[in-house]
GROMACS .gro file of C-alpha atoms in nm:
model
  195
    1UNK     CA    1   0.000   0.000   0.000
    2UNK     CA    2   0.294   0.232   0.061
    3UNK     CA    3   0.365   0.246  -0.312
    4UNK     CA    4   0.012   0.253  -0.451
    5UNK     CA    5   0.068   0.605  -0.586
    6UNK     CA    6   0.440   0.572  -0.664
    7UNK     CA    7   0.535   0.801  -0.951
    8UNK     CA    8   0.212   1.004  -0.932
    9UNK     CA    9   0.210   1.381  -0.891
   10UNK     CA   10  -0.083   1.537  -0.710
   11UNK     CA   11  -0.180   1.905  -0.718
   12UNK     CA   12  -0.345   2.056  -0.410
   13UNK     CA   13  -0.524   2.374  -0.516
   14UNK     CA   14  -0.562   2.607  -0.219
   15UNK     CA   15  -0.568   2.972  -0.119
   16UNK     CA   16  -0.566   3.172   0.202
   17UNK     CA   17  -0.845   3.049   0.427
   18UNK     CA   18  -0.793   2.680   0.351
   19UNK     CA   19  -0.901   2.450   0.633
   20UNK     CA   20  -0.563   2.323   0.754
   21UNK     CA   21  -0.665   1.966   0.838
   22UNK     CA   22  -0.838   1.929   0.498
   23UNK     CA   23  -0.512   2.011   0.323
   24UNK     CA   24  -0.271   1.826   0.552
   25UNK     CA   25  -0.447   1.492   0.605
   26UNK     CA   26  -0.518   1.423   0.234
   27UNK     CA   27  -0.163   1.537   0.149
   28UNK     CA   28  -0.021   1.299   0.412
   29UNK     CA   29  -0.241   1.015   0.283
   30UNK     CA   30  -0.130   1.042  -0.080
   31UNK     CA   31   0.235   1.099   0.015
   32UNK     CA   32   0.223   0.790   0.240
   33UNK     CA   33   0.104   0.600  -0.067
   34UNK     CA   34   0.410   0.719  -0.262
   35UNK     CA   35   0.282   1.030  -0.444
   36UNK     CA   36   0.458   1.364  -0.475
   37UNK     CA   37   0.243   1.669  -0.399
   38UNK     CA   38   0.256   2.036  -0.484
   39UNK     CA   39   0.050   2.314  -0.332
   40UNK     CA   40  -0.076   2.526  -0.620
   41UNK     CA   41  -0.230   2.864  -0.541
   42UNK     CA   42  -0.341   3.202  -0.667
   43UNK     CA   43  -0.088   3.356  -0.425
   44UNK     CA   44   0.291   3.334  -0.416
   45UNK     CA   45   0.498   3.243  -0.112
   46UNK     CA   46   0.265   3.122   0.161
   47UNK     CA   47  -0.107   3.093   0.230
   48UNK     CA   48  -0.270   3.128   0.570
   49UNK     CA   49  -0.446   2.810   0.679
   50UNK     CA   50  -0.736   2.822   0.923
   51UNK     CA   51  -0.877   2.593   1.190
   52UNK     CA   52  -1.258   2.575   1.196
   53UNK     CA   53  -1.268   2.883   0.969
   54UNK     CA   54  -1.203   3.121   1.260
   55UNK     CA   55  -0.866   3.045   1.419
   56UNK     CA   56  -0.545   3.105   1.228
   57UNK     CA   57  -0.350   2.787   1.166
   58UNK     CA   58  -0.008   2.747   1.007
   59UNK     CA   59   0.129   2.924   0.703
   60UNK     CA   60   0.160   2.676   0.417
   61UNK     CA   61   0.427   2.711   0.151
   62UNK     CA   62   0.308   2.748  -0.207
   63UNK     CA   63   0.501   2.542  -0.463
   64UNK     CA   64   0.355   2.693  -0.779
   65UNK     CA   65   0.121   2.966  -0.898
   66UNK     CA   66  -0.190   2.828  -1.066
   67UNK     CA   67  -0.139   3.074  -1.353
   68UNK     CA   68   0.191   2.894  -1.429
   69UNK     CA   69   0.066   2.538  -1.366
   70UNK     CA   70  -0.079   2.288  -1.608
   71UNK     CA   71  -0.294   1.984  -1.531
   72UNK     CA   72  -0.061   1.801  -1.774
   73UNK     CA   73   0.199   1.808  -1.494
   74UNK     CA   74  -0.024   1.620  -1.250
   75UNK     CA   75  -0.212   1.291  -1.220
   76UNK     CA   76  -0.483   1.408  -0.978
   77UNK     CA   77  -0.616   1.711  -0.790
   78UNK     CA   78  -0.719   1.774  -0.429
   79UNK     CA   79  -0.953   2.064  -0.347
   80UNK     CA   80  -0.964   2.118   0.030
   81UNK     CA   81  -1.232   2.329   0.192
   82UNK     CA   82  -1.253   2.611   0.441
   83UNK     CA   83  -1.507   2.883   0.367
   84UNK     CA   84  -1.266   3.152   0.243
   85UNK     CA   85  -1.048   2.919   0.036
   86UNK     CA   86  -1.293   2.818  -0.240
   87UNK     CA   87  -1.447   3.165  -0.233
   88UNK     CA   88  -1.103   3.305  -0.321
   89UNK     CA   89  -1.037   3.035  -0.582
   90UNK     CA   90  -1.367   3.070  -0.765
   91UNK     CA   91  -1.295   3.437  -0.831
   92UNK     CA   92  -0.968   3.356  -1.009
   93UNK     CA   93  -0.998   3.268  -1.379
   94UNK     CA   94  -0.672   3.067  -1.375
   95UNK     CA   95  -0.793   2.852  -1.083
   96UNK     CA   96  -1.130   2.791  -1.249
   97UNK     CA   97  -0.966   2.696  -1.580
   98UNK     CA   98  -0.714   2.469  -1.403
   99UNK     CA   99  -0.998   2.272  -1.243
  100UNK     CA  100  -1.195   2.257  -1.570
  101UNK     CA  101  -0.892   2.119  -1.751
  102UNK     CA  102  -0.854   1.840  -1.494
  103UNK     CA  103  -1.213   1.732  -1.557
  104UNK     CA  104  -1.173   1.755  -1.936
  105UNK     CA  105  -0.874   1.522  -1.911
  106UNK     CA  106  -1.068   1.270  -1.700
  107UNK     CA  107  -0.816   1.294  -1.417
  108UNK     CA  108  -0.940   1.211  -1.067
  109UNK     CA  109  -1.033   1.492  -0.828
  110UNK     CA  110  -1.096   1.486  -0.453
  111UNK     CA  111  -1.305   1.767  -0.301
  112UNK     CA  112  -1.420   1.816   0.057
  113UNK     CA  113  -1.641   2.044   0.266
  114UNK     CA  114  -1.680   2.389   0.100
  115UNK     CA  115  -1.446   2.289  -0.186
  116UNK     CA  116  -1.732   2.224  -0.433
  117UNK     CA  117  -1.791   2.600  -0.458
  118UNK     CA  118  -1.499   2.607  -0.702
  119UNK     CA  119  -1.660   2.325  -0.901
  120UNK     CA  120  -1.992   2.514  -0.910
  121UNK     CA  121  -1.816   2.823  -1.046
  122UNK     CA  122  -1.643   2.607  -1.308
  123UNK     CA  123  -1.979   2.451  -1.410
  124UNK     CA  124  -1.855   2.102  -1.327
  125UNK     CA  125  -2.129   1.961  -1.101
  126UNK     CA  126  -2.406   1.940  -1.360
  127UNK     CA  127  -2.525   1.579  -1.385
  128UNK     CA  128  -2.288   1.458  -1.112
  129UNK     CA  129  -2.362   1.312  -0.771
  130UNK     CA  130  -2.156   1.449  -0.484
  131UNK     CA  131  -2.168   1.560  -0.124
  132UNK     CA  132  -2.046   1.871   0.056
  133UNK     CA  133  -2.079   2.081   0.366
  134UNK     CA  134  -2.453   2.145   0.421
  135UNK     CA  135  -2.437   2.519   0.336
  136UNK     CA  136  -2.298   2.445  -0.012
  137UNK     CA  137  -2.566   2.193  -0.113
  138UNK     CA  138  -2.822   2.441  -0.248
  139UNK     CA  139  -2.552   2.590  -0.473
  140UNK     CA  140  -2.469   2.244  -0.606
  141UNK     CA  141  -2.838   2.165  -0.673
  142UNK     CA  142  -2.887   2.503  -0.843
  143UNK     CA  143  -2.588   2.423  -1.066
  144UNK     CA  144  -2.746   2.092  -1.174
  145UNK     CA  145  -2.574   1.855  -0.935
  146UNK     CA  146  -2.731   1.576  -0.731
  147UNK     CA  147  -2.645   1.605  -0.360
  148UNK     CA  148  -2.641   1.314  -0.117
  149UNK     CA  149  -2.559   1.314   0.254
  150UNK     CA  150  -2.289   1.046   0.283
  151UNK     CA  151  -1.936   1.051   0.423
  152UNK     CA  152  -1.776   0.982   0.086
  153UNK     CA  153  -1.923   0.972  -0.264
  154UNK     CA  154  -1.750   0.873  -0.587
  155UNK     CA  155  -1.876   0.969  -0.934
  156UNK     CA  156  -1.646   0.884  -1.228
  157UNK     CA  157  -1.327   0.984  -1.050
  158UNK     CA  158  -1.478   1.272  -0.849
  159UNK     CA  159  -1.448   1.191  -0.478
  160UNK     CA  160  -1.636   1.417  -0.236
  161UNK     CA  161  -1.689   1.434   0.140
  162UNK     CA  162  -1.882   1.658   0.378
  163UNK     CA  163  -1.648   1.780   0.651
  164UNK     CA  164  -1.329   1.709   0.850
  165UNK     CA  165  -1.519   1.431   1.031
  166UNK     CA  166  -1.516   1.238   0.701
  167UNK     CA  167  -1.140   1.270   0.644
  168UNK     CA  168  -1.052   0.904   0.719
  169UNK     CA  169  -1.298   0.779   0.454
  170UNK     CA  170  -1.208   1.062   0.214
  171UNK     CA  171  -0.834   0.997   0.239
  172UNK     CA  172  -0.874   0.622   0.183
  173UNK     CA  173  -1.100   0.677  -0.120
  174UNK     CA  174  -0.880   0.938  -0.291
  175UNK     CA  175  -0.580   0.705  -0.266
  176UNK     CA  176  -0.790   0.432  -0.430
  177UNK     CA  177  -0.929   0.657  -0.705
  178UNK     CA  178  -0.597   0.829  -0.773
  179UNK     CA  179  -0.436   0.485  -0.811
  180UNK     CA  180  -0.699   0.395  -1.074
  181UNK     CA  181  -0.595   0.699  -1.277
  182UNK     CA  182  -0.789   0.859  -1.560
  183UNK     CA  183  -1.160   0.799  -1.588
  184UNK     CA  184  -1.395   0.835  -1.879
  185UNK     CA  185  -1.469   1.200  -1.940
  186UNK     CA  186  -1.795   1.284  -1.763
  187UNK     CA  187  -2.110   1.226  -1.957
  188UNK     CA  188  -2.399   1.429  -1.815
  189UNK     CA  189  -2.663   1.211  -1.658
  190UNK     CA  190  -2.425   0.925  -1.586
  191UNK     CA  191  -2.508   0.715  -1.285
  192UNK     CA  192  -2.298   0.773  -0.979
  193UNK     CA  193  -2.182   0.509  -0.745
  194UNK     CA  194  -2.175   0.596  -0.378
  195UNK     CA  195  -1.947   0.413  -0.143
   0.00000   0.00000   0.00000
């Protein structure tokens, strides 16, 4: 299991306001499985992580600006939550395009908590089944997505979870999906499988 993701490169797209545990635990999980990770952001230098959206956490080093990154350089993408993080990302055209290009390529994506706001902005939830933090669910439905209340949901390479409480299941599932690699490019109306 320690080499399940050997040779894979994973992008973690995050901005100031990212929920620290939702960045660190998935990063640790994929690195423990052998992957290399890079924090990609709309900001240079460091981003301020948060704990429970209100307490400042650690500063996290940024490896690459999203405006200079290409999904071609990565095998999968992690979108952590935190309320401010996806709100910052969805206002940046480079971040939105980066996420869209991952989906177009059929590469697996893991998203948790408030992270789906970026997917809504990128018009990537239409016809998909996913879960999220409760306050994001109406936005997903309004954007054509099907929302379920489960700890982890998988739909053609898109892995989603609700909150930090779901991190153990989320981390296990992203390692599994990232190991599978590319999926068929999403076909609207496809049936999701929940696990």
